[in-house]
Coordinates of C-alpha atoms in Angstrom, one line a residue:
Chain P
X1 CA 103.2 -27.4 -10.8
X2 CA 105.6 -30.0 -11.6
X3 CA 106.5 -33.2 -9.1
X4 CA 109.3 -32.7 -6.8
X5 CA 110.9 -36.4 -6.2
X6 CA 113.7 -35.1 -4.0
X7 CA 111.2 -33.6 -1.6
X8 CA 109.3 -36.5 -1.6
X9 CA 112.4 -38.5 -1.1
X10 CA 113.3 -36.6 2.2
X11 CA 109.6 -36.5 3.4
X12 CA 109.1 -39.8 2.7
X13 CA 112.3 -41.2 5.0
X14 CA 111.1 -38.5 7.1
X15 CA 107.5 -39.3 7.6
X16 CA 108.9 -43.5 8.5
X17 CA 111.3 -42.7 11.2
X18 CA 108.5 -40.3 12.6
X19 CA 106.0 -42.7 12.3
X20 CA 107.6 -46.2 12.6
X21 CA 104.2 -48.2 13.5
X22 CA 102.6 -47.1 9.7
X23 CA 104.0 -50.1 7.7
X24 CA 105.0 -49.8 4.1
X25 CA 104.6 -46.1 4.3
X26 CA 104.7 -44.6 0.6
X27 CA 105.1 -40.9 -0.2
X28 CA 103.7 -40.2 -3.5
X29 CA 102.6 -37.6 -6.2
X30 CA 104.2 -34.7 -3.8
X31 CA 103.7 -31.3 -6.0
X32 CA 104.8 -27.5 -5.1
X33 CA 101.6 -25.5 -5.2
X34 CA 102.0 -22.2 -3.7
X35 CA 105.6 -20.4 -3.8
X36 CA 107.2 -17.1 -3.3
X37 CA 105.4 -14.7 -0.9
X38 CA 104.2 -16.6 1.5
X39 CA 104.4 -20.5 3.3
X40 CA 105.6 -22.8 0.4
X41 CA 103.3 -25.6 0.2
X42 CA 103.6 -29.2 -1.3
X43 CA 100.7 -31.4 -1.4
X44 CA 100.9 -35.3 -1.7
X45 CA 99.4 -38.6 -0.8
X46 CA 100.6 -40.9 1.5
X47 CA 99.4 -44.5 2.4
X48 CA 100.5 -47.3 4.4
X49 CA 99.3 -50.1 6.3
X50 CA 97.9 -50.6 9.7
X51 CA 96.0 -53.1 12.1
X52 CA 93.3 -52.2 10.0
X53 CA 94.1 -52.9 6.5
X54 CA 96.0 -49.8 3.9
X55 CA 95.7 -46.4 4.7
X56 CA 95.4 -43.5 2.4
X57 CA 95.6 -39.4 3.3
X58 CA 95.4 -36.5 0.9
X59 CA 97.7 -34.5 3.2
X60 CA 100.2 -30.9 2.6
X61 CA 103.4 -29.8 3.9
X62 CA 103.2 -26.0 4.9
X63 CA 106.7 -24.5 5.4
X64 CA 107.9 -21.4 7.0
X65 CA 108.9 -18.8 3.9
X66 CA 112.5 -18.3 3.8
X67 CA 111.4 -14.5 3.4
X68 CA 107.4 -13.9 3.5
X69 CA 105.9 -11.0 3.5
X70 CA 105.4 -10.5 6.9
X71 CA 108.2 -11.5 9.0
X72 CA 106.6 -13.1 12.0
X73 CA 106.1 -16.4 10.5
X74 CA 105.8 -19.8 13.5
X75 CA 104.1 -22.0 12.1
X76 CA 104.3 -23.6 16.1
X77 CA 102.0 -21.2 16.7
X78 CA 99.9 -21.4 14.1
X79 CA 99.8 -25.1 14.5
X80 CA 98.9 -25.0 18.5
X81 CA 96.2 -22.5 17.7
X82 CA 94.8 -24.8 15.0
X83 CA 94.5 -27.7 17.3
X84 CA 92.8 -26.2 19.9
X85 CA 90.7 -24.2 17.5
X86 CA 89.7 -27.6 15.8
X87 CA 88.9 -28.8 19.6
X88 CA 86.5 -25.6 19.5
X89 CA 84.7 -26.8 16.8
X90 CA 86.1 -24.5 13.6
X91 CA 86.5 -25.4 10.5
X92 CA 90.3 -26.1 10.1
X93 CA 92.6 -28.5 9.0
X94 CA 93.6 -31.3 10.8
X95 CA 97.7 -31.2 11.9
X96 CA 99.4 -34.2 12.2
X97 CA 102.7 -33.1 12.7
X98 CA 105.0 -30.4 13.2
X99 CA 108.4 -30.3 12.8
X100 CA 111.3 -27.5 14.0
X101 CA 114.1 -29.0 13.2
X102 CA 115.2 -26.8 10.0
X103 CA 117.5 -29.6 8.8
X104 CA 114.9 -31.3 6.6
X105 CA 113.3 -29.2 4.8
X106 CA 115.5 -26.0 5.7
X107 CA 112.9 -24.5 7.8
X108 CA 110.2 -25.5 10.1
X109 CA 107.3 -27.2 8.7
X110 CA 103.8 -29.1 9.5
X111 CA 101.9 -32.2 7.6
X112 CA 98.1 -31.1 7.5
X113 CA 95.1 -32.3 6.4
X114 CA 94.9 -31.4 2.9
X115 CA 90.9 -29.9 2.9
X116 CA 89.3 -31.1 -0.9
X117 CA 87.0 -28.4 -3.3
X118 CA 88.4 -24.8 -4.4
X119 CA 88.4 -21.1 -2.8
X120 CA 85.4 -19.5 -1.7
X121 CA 86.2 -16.9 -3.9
X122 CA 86.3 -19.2 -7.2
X123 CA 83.3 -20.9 -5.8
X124 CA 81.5 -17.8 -5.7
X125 CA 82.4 -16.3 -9.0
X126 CA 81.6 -20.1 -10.9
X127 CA 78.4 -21.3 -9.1
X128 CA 76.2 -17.9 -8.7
X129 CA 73.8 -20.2 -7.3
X130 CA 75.5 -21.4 -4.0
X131 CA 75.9 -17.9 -3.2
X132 CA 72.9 -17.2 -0.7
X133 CA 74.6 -20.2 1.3
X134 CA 78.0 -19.5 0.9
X135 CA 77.4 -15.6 2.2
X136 CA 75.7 -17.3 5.3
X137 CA 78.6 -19.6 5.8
X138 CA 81.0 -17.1 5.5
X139 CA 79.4 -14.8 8.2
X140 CA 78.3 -17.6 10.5
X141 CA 82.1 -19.3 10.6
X142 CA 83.4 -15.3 11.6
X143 CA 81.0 -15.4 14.3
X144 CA 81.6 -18.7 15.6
X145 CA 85.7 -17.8 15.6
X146 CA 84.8 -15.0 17.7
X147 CA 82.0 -16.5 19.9
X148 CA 84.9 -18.7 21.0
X149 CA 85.6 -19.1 24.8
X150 CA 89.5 -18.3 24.0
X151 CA 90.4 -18.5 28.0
X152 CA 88.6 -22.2 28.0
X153 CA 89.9 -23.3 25.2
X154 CA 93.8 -22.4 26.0
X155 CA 94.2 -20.1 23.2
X156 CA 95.0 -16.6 25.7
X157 CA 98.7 -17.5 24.0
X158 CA 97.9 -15.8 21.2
X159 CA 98.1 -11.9 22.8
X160 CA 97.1 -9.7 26.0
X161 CA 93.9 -9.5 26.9
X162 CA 94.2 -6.3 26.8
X163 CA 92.0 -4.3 24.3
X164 CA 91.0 -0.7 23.9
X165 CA 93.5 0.9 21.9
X166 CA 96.1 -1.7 22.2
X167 CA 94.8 -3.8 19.4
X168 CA 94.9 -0.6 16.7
X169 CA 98.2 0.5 17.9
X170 CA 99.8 -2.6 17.7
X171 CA 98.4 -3.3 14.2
X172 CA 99.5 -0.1 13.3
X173 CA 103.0 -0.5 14.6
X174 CA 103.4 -4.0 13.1
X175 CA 102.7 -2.8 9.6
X176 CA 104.2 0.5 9.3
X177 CA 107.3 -1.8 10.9
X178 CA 106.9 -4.2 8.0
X179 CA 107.3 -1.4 4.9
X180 CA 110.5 0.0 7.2
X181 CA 111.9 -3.1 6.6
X182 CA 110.4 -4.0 3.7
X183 CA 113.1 -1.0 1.8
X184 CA 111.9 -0.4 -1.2
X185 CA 111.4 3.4 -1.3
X186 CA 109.6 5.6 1.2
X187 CA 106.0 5.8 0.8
X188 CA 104.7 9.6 1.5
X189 CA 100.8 7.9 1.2
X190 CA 101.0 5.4 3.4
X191 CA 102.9 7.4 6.0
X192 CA 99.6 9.6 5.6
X193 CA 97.7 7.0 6.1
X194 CA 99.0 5.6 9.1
X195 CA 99.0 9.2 10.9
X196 CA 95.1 9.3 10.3
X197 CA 94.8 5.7 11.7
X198 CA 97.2 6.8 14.5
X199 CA 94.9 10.0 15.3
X200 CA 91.9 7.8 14.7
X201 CA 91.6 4.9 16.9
X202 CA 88.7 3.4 18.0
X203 CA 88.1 1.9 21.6
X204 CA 87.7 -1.6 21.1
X205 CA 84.9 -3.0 23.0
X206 CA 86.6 -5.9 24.0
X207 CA 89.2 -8.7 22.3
X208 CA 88.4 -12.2 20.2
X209 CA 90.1 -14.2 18.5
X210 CA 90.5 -12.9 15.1
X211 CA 91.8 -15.2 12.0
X212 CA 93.7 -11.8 10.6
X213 CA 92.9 -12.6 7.3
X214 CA 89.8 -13.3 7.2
X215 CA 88.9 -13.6 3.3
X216 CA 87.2 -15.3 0.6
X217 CA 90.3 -16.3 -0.7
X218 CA 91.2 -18.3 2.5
X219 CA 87.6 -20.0 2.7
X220 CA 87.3 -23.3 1.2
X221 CA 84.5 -24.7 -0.5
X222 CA 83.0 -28.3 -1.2
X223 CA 79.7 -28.8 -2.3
X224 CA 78.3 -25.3 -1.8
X225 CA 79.3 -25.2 1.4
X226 CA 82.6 -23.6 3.6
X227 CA 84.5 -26.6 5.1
X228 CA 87.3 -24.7 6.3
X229 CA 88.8 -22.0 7.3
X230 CA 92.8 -22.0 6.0
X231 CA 95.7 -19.9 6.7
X232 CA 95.7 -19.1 10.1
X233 CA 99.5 -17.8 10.2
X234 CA 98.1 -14.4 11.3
X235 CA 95.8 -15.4 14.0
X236 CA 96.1 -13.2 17.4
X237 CA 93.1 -12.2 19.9
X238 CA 92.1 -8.8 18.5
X239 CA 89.3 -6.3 18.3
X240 CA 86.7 -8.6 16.3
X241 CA 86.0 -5.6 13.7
X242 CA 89.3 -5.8 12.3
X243 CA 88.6 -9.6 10.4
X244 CA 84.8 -7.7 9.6
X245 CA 86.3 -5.0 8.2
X246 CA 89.1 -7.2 6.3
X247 CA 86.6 -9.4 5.3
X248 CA 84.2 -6.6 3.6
X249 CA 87.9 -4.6 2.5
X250 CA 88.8 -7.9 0.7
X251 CA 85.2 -8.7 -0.8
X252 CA 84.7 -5.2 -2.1
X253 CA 89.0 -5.4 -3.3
X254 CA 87.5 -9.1 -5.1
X255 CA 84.6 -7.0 -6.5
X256 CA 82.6 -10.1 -5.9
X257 CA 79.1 -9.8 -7.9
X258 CA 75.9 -9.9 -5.6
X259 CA 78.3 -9.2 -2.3
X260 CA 75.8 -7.7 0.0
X261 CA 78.0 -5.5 2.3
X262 CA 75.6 -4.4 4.3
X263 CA 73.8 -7.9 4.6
X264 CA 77.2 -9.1 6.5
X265 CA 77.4 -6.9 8.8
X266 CA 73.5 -6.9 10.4
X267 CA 73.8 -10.9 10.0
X268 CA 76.8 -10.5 12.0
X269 CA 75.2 -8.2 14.3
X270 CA 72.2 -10.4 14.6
X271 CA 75.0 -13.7 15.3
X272 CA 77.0 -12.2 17.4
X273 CA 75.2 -9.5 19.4
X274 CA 77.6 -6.8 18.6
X275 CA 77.1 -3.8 17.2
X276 CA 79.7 -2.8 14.5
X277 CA 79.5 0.8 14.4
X278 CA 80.1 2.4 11.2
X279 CA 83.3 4.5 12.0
X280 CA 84.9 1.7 13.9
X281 CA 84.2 -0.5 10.6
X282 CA 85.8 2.6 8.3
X283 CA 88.6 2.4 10.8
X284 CA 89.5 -1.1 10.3
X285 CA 89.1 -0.8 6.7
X286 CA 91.8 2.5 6.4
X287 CA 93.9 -0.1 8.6
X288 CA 92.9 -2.8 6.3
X289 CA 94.4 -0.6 3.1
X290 CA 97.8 0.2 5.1
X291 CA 98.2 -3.7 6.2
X292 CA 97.4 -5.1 2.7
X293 CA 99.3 -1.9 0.8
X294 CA 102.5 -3.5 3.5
X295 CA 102.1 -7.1 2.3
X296 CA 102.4 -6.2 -1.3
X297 CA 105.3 -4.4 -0.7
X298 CA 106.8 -6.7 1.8
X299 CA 105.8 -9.4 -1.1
X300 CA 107.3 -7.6 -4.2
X301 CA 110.3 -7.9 -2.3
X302 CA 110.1 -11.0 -1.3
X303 CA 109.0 -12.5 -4.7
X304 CA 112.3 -10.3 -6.0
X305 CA 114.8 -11.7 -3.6
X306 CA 113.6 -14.9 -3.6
X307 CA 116.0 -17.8 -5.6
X308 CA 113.2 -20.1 -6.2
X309 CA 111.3 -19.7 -9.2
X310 CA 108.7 -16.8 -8.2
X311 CA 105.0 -16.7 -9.7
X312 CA 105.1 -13.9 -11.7
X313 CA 101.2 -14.0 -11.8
X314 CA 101.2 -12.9 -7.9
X315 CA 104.3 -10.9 -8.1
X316 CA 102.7 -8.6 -10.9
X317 CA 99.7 -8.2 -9.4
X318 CA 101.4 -7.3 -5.9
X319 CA 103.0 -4.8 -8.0
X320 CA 100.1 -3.7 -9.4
X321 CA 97.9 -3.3 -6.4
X322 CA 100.4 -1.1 -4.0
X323 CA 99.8 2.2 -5.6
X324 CA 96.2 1.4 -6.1
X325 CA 95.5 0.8 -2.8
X326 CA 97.3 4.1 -1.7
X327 CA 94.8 6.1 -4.1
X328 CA 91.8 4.3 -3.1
X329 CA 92.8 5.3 0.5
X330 CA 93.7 9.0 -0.3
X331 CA 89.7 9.0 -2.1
X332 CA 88.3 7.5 1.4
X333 CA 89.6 9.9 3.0
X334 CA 88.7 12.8 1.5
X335 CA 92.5 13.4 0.4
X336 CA 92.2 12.9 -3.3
X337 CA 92.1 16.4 -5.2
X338 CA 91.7 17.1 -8.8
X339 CA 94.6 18.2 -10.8
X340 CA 93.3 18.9 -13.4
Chain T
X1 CA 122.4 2.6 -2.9
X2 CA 119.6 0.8 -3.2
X3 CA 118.5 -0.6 -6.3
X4 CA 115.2 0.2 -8.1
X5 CA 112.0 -1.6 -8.3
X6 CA 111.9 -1.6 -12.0
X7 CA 115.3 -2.8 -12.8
X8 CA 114.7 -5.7 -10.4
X9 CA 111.7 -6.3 -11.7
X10 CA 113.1 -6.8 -15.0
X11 CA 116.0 -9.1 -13.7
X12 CA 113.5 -11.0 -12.3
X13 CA 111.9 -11.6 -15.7
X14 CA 115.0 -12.3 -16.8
X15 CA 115.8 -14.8 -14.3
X16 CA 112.3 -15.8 -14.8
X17 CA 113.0 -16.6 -18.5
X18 CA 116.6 -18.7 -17.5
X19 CA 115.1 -20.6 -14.7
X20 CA 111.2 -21.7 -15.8
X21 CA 110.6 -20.8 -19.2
X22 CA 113.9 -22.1 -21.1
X23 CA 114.1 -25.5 -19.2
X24 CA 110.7 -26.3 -20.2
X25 CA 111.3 -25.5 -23.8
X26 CA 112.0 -28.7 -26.4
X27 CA 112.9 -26.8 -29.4
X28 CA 116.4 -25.5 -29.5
X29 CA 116.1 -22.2 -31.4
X30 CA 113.4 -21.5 -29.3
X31 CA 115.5 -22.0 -26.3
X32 CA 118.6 -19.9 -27.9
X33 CA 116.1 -17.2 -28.3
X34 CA 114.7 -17.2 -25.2
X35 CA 118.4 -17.2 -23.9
X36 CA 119.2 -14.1 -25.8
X37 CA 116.5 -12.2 -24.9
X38 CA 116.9 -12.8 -21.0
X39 CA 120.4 -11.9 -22.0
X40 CA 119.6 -8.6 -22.8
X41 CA 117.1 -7.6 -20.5
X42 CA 119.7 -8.1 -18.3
X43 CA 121.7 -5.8 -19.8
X44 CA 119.0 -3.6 -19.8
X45 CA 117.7 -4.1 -16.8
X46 CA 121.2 -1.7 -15.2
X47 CA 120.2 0.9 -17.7
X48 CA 116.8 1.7 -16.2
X49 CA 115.8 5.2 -15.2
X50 CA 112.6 5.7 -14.8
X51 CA 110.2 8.6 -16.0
X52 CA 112.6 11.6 -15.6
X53 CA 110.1 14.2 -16.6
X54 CA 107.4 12.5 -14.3
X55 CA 109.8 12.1 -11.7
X56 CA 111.3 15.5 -12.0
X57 CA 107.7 17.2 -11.2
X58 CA 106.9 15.1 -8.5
X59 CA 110.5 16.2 -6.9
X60 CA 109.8 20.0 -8.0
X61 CA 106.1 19.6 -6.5
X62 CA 107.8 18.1 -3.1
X63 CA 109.8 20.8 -2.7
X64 CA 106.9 23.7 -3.5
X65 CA 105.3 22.0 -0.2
X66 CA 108.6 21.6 2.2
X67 CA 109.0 25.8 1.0
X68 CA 105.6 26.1 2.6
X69 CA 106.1 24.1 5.4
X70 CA 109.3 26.0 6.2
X71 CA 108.0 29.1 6.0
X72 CA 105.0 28.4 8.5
X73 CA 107.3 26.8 10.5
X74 CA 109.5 29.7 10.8
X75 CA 106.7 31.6 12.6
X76 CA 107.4 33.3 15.4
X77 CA 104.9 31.6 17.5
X78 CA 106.7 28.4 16.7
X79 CA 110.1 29.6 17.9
X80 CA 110.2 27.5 21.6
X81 CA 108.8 24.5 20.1
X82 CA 111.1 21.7 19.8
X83 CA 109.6 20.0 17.4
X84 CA 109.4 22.9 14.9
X85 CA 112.9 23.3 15.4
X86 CA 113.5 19.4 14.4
X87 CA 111.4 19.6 11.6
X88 CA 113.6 22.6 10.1
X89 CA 116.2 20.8 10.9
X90 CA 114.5 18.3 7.7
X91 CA 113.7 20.4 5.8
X92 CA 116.6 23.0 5.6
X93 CA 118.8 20.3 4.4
X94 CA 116.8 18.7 1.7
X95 CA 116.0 22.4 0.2
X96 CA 119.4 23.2 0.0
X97 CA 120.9 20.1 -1.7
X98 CA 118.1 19.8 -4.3
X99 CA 119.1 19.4 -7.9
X100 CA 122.4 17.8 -6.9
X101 CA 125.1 16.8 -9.7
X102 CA 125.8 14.0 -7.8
X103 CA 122.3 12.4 -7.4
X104 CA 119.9 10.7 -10.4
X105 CA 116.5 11.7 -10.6
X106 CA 115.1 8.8 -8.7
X107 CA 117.6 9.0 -5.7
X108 CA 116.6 12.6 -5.4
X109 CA 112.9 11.8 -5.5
X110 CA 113.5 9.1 -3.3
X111 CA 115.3 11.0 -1.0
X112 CA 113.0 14.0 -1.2
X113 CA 109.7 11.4 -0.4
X114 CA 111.8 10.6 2.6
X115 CA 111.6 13.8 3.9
X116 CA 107.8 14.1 2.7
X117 CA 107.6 11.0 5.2
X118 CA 109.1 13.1 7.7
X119 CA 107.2 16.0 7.2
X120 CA 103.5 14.1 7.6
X121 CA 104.6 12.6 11.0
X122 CA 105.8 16.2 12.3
X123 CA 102.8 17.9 11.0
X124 CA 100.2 17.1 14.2
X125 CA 103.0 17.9 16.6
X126 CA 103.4 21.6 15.6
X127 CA 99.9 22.0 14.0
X128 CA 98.3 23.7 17.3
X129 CA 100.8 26.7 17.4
X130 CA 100.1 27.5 14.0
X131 CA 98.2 30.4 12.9
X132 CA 94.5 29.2 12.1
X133 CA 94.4 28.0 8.5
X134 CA 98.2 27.7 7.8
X135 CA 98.2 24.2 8.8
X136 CA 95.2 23.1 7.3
X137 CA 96.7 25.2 4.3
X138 CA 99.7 23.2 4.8
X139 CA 97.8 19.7 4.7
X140 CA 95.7 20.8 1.7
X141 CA 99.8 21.4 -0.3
X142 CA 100.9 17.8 1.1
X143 CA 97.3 16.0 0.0
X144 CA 98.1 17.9 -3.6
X145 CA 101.6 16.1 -4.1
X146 CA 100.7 13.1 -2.6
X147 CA 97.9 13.0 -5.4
X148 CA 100.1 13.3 -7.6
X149 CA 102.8 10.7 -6.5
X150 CA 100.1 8.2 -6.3
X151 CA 98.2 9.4 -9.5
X152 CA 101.6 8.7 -11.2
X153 CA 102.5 5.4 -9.5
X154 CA 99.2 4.0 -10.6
X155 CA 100.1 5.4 -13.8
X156 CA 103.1 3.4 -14.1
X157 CA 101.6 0.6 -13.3
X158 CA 98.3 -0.2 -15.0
X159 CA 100.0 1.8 -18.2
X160 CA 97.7 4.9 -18.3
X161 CA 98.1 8.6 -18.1
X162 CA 98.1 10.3 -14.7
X163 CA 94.7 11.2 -13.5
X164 CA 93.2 8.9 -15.9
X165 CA 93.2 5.8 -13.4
X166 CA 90.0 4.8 -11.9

C-alpha cells in the first residue's frame, strides 16, 4: 500500500502532544495495510529520544471501521481486554494508547505493538515443516485463553456469567440481527439455518473467555512459532466450544493440508479437561456457517458503501463465499436434495 | 427500492477503475481508456437485470411451496391456532399479487424470498397440529427450493451451471 503523509502528519503532532517527555519524536514510513470491511490499519515507525539514548518502535494504528461488518465495533473494549489479557500471560499486542476523541483520525483509534512474521495460515501453507509445532501452538494458546481466571483477572466486563443457553441465543440473535441490517436481499437459507440452531441449542457447560474468532488467519507467526494472538474486536466470555468449533469451521474453510481435525480437539481435551462432545461441536460449527455467512454479507456491503478505495480481492471473495457457505450448510444438515 | 447486488457490484468496479487503477497509470491513452471503460460500466451498471429465466423459476418454485403451505394450513385442525391464521395472512397476499406488471423479476423474487423467510420461522409454530407427514411433507417442498436458490446463487457466482457446484 502506498504511504500516507497526511496521516502521518496528524499522528505525528498527535503522538508529541500525547507524549511530550519523548524528545525529537519522528513519525515515519506510516502505510494503510488493511481497508474496507473491517478496522483500517496503518503501520509505521516511530523513534525518539529518551534518558536513555534514541528509541525506535515498529508500532500500528487500529481504527474503528466507519461501517465494518459487524456493527459493534469499541475498540475501548477491545483495548481493556487486551491489557489485562497481556497481564494474564496471552500472546497479544502490546497497547500504548487509545484514543476516543473522533476528531483526529474521525473515529476512535489505538497505537499497538506492531507483532513481526506473517499469518499462521501463510506460515502453515509455506513451511510444511513447522507444522507439527504450529498445530500445538495453535491448540495450546485456545486452551490457555480459556484456562484464564476471567473474575481475577478483571475481564467479567466482557458479558454475564451466565451460560447455558444464553451464550447460543445471544450469538444467534446478534447475527441474524446483523443480515437484518445488513439489507441486501432476504436470505430463505440462512433463515433455515438459524431456525435449526434456534431448535438446537446446546447447554453450555459453563462460560470462558472466548477470542470469537479464533483462526489461523488471526495467529501470527515468527520463527515457527505463534507469538500472538491478533484481532481481539470480538472477544466476550462465551461457551468455549464456539472459538473450537470456529477454529476447526475456519481450518477445514482454509482447507489447510495435513490439518488434523480430530488431533485438535483430543489435544484440547487433554489441555483443558473438557470434553467437547461431538454435537455440541456440530452445533457451534452450523452457528459458525450462519456468523461467517453474516460477515460476508455485512462486508459486501460494507466494502460497497464504503468511499475509500475497497480491496476488491476481499470484496470478491466475500461475494464469493456467501452462497457457498449456505450450500455447505443445507449438505450438513441433511437439507441438500438432488434436482436432478 | 433497494438496489441490486450486481449493479453495485459493478459501480464499484467502476469506481474501482476511477479511484485506484487510473491514478496510478503514467501512460495517457491508457488512462483515457481506462476512463471510458469505467464510463460505461457505469452506464451499464443501471441496466442490470439479472438471470430472468433463473430467477423466474426460483419465483415459480417459491410459490409451488407457499400453495402447499397454504393448503395444510387451511386444515381444519388448524382453524383456532393463531399462528396458522398469521401465516395465511403471508401467504394469501404474496399468492395473489404474483406476476405483477408493476414489479421486475428480481423485486418479485425478492419479495417472494421474503415471504419464504416468513414461512420457515412459522413453520415449528404450527407444525404439531398438522396431520402426521404434512409438515414434514411441507419441509421436504421448502428444503427443494431452497436447493435450488442456493444451487443457483453459487451458480452465479463461481460461473458454473446449477447443480454443478461442488
Amino acid at each position: 500500500m502506498d504511504e500516507r503523509p497526511d496521516i502521518r502528519h496528524t499522528i505525528g503532532e498527535y503522538l508529541k502532544a500525547r507524549f511530550p517527555d519523548r524528545n525529537e519524536l519522528a513519525v515515519d514510513d506510516l502505510r494503510e495495510i488493511q481497508v474496507g470491511g473491517s478496522h483500517v490499519i496503518y503501520a509505521f515507525s516511530a523513534c525518539w529520544r529518551d534518558d536513555e539514548g534514541w528509541v525506535s518502535k515498529n508500532l500500528i494504528i487500529r481504527r474503528e471501521p466507519d461501517m465494518g461488518v459487524h456493527g459493534s465495533y469499541d475498540i475501548g473494549r477491545e483495548c481493556e481486554a487486551l491489557s489485562r489479557l497481556y497481564e494474564a500471560g496471552i500472546p497479544v499486542p502490546v497497547v500504548h494508547c487509545l484514543e476516543r476523541d473522533t476528531r483526529v483520525l474521525g473515529r476512535p483509534f489505538a497505537i499497538m505493538e506492531k507483532i513481526e512474521g506473517e499469518r499462521m495460515v501463510d506460515a502453515w501453507l509455506r513451511r510444511p515443516e513447522s507444522r507439527k509445532q504450529l498445530a500445538e501452538d495453535f491448540v495450546s494458546t485456545l486452551a490457555s485463553i480459556h484456562g484464564i481466571d476471567w473474575h481475577g483477572h478483571g475481564l467479567s466486563f466482557l458479558g454475564t456469567s451466565e451460560h447455558d443457553r444464553h451464550s447460543a441465543e445471544g450469538e444467534i440473535d446478534k447475527w441474524e440481527s446483523v443480515l437484518e441490517r445488513s439489507q441486501y436481499g432476504p436470505h430463505p437459507a440462512l433463515a433455515e439455518l438459524s431456525t435449526w440452531l434456534r431448535r438446537n441449542i446446546p447447554r453450555s457447560e459453563h462460560a470462558t473467555i472466548c477470542h470469537g474468532d479464533y483462526s489461523p488467519f488471526n495467529g501470527h507467526v515468527l520463527n515457527g512459532r505463534i507469538v500472538a494472538m491478533l484481532d481481539w474486536e470480538m472477544v466476550d466470555l462465551g461457551d468455549p466450544i464456539s472459538d473450537v468449533a470456529w477454529a476447526c469451521f475456519f481450518c477445514g474453510l482454509t482447507w489447510m493440508p495435513e490439518w488434523d481435525e480430530a488431533a485438535f480437539i483430543h489435544r484440547y481435551e487433554e489441555l483443558t479437561g473438557v470434553e467437547v462432545k461431538a454435537e455440541d461441536l456440530f452445533f457451534w460449527k452450523m452457528l459458525a456457517h450462519l456468523k461467517l455467512a453474516a460477515i460476508t454479507i455485512s462486508g459486501t456491503r460494507a466494502f460497497l458503501e464504503s468511499t475509500n478505495p475497497t480491496s476488491m480481492r476481499e470484496l470478491m471473495a466475500f461475494n464469493t463465499l456467501t452462497p457457498i457457505l449456505q450450500q455447505n450448510a443445507l449438505q450438513s444438515l441433511g437439507y441438500w436434495k438432488d434436482l436432478r | 427500492m433497494r438496489t441490486s447486488l450486481p449493479t453495485l457490484l459493478v459501480e464499484k468496479c467502476a469506481q474501482t477503475i476511477e479511484s485506484v487503477v487510473i491514478p496510478a497509470l503514467a501512460d495517457a491513452p491508457a488512462a483515457e481508456q481506462a476512463a471510458l471503460t469505467a464510463e460505461l460500466l457505469r452506464t451499464l451498471a443501471t441496466t442490470i437485470e439479472e438471470k430472468g429465466e433463473e430467477l423466474l423459476q426460483e419465483n415459480l418454485a417459491l410459490e409451488g411451496v407457499f400453495r402447499k403451505a397454504r393448503s395444510a394450513l387451511a386444515q381444519q385442525s388448524l382453524s383456532a391456532n393463531a399462528d396458522a391464521v398469521r401465516l395465511m395472512n403471508v401467504l394469501d397476499p404474496a399468492l395473489q399479487n404474483t406476476g405483477s406488471l408493476h414489479t421486475s423479476i428480481s423485486e418479485e423474487n425478492d419479495r417472494l424470498k421474503g415471504v419464504m423467510v416468513l414461512l420457515i420461522r412459522g413453520i415449528d409454530t404450527v407444525a404439531d397440529d398438522l396431520p402426521a407427514g404434512t409438515a414434514s411433507a411441507l419441509r421436504e417442498s421448502i428444503h427443494t427450493a431452497l436447493t435450488q436458490l442456493v444451487s443457483n446463487a453459487v451458480a452465479r457466482v463461481t460461473g458454473t451451471r446449477p447443480g454443478e457446484g461442488r
